[in-house]
Structures are given as C-alpha cells and as structure tokens.
Amino acid sequence: MLHFELVTPERLVRSEEVYMVTVPGAEGDFGVLEGHAPLMSTVRDGALSIVRSQGAAPETVAVRGGFAEVSGRGLTVLAEQAD
C-alpha cells in the first residue's frame, strides 16, 4: 500500500494507506502506486483521484495549486486548498 498525505496550510486533510492516487500535475496527470520512483511536481487546479484498494471506485478531492512529492515514504501533496 502507498502512504498518502494531503496537507493544506491550515490542516492535515488526509493521512492514510491507499492503493493509488492520480495527481493533476502541471505537465499532465500522473498516477502513483507503491514503489513509484522519486518525483517532485507542481500541482495544477483539478481533482486528486484516490483509489483506496485495488478494484475500488475512485474518490475525488478538488485541489488548488501546490506541490506533490513522491519519496520512499510515499506521496505527499501540499495543496494551497483542498475541498
């Protein structure tokens, strides 16, 4: 499982183990699974798509701007705003 955190300047929105997250990156959407290569990207306004387990229906969370970092610890999205 992939450790995923979504953070805004005001609060920690989510911190959970998920199967996959699709991020609206500045250069296009990209999917992150466990074991993804390290990556940093700016995030454009759009929707994160979160799949909690393999085969589950995705859940979306609207985000506005920010950065995404994939590391050995998982995926962290630092969003200016998240709904």
XYZ file of C-alpha atoms in Angstrom:
83
model
C 0.000 0.000 0.000
C 1.017 3.601 -0.656
C 1.188 6.052 2.244
C -0.666 9.214 1.127
C -0.865 12.588 2.841
C -2.815 15.627 1.679
C -1.870 18.811 3.515
C -3.035 22.435 3.252
C -1.611 25.448 5.096
C -4.485 25.124 7.579
C -4.505 21.390 8.343
C -3.682 17.787 7.563
C -6.599 16.764 5.339
C -5.718 13.064 4.947
C -3.101 10.604 6.066
C -3.859 7.045 5.002
C -2.723 3.921 3.189
C -4.196 3.717 -0.326
C -3.735 1.667 -3.472
C -3.228 4.523 -5.958
C -3.537 8.303 -6.337
C -3.781 10.227 -9.611
C -2.437 13.771 -9.292
C -3.217 16.713 -11.612
C 0.394 17.689 -12.306
C 1.439 20.828 -14.166
C 2.682 18.706 -17.096
C -0.322 16.356 -17.021
C -1.975 13.863 -14.711
C 0.211 11.139 -13.215
C -0.615 8.048 -11.208
C 1.317 6.971 -8.133
C 1.429 3.402 -6.828
C 3.558 1.913 -4.055
C 7.212 1.784 -5.150
C 6.957 4.748 -7.552
C 10.264 6.425 -8.423
C 11.026 9.647 -6.512
C 9.406 12.671 -8.144
C 8.513 16.298 -7.442
C 5.886 18.202 -9.417
C 3.782 21.312 -9.169
C 0.055 20.642 -8.919
C -2.460 22.458 -11.105
C -6.056 23.148 -10.110
C -8.016 19.942 -10.562
C -9.005 16.774 -8.753
C -6.976 14.116 -6.995
C -8.348 10.645 -7.704
C -7.853 8.325 -4.726
C -8.308 4.555 -5.030
C -8.329 3.007 -1.549
C -7.941 -0.611 -2.678
C -7.348 -2.419 -5.949
C -10.589 -2.531 -7.931
C -12.357 0.045 -5.722
C -14.160 3.029 -7.204
C -12.044 6.208 -7.105
C -12.874 9.073 -4.776
C -12.062 12.615 -5.905
C -10.853 15.590 -3.903
C -10.639 19.028 -5.528
C -7.291 20.778 -5.061
C -5.975 24.206 -5.993
C -2.273 24.585 -6.710
C 0.636 23.313 -4.686
C 3.305 20.643 -4.931
C 3.476 16.847 -4.925
C 6.419 14.786 -3.716
C 6.887 11.061 -4.161
C 9.582 9.595 -1.915
C 10.406 6.347 -0.179
C 7.852 7.338 2.473
C 5.021 7.654 -0.061
C 3.134 10.541 -1.682
C 2.676 13.937 -0.055
C 0.540 16.588 -1.735
C 0.946 20.104 -0.332
C -2.091 21.910 -1.742
C -2.939 25.576 -1.430
C -6.563 24.498 -0.934
C -8.436 21.167 -0.803
C -12.191 20.561 -0.708
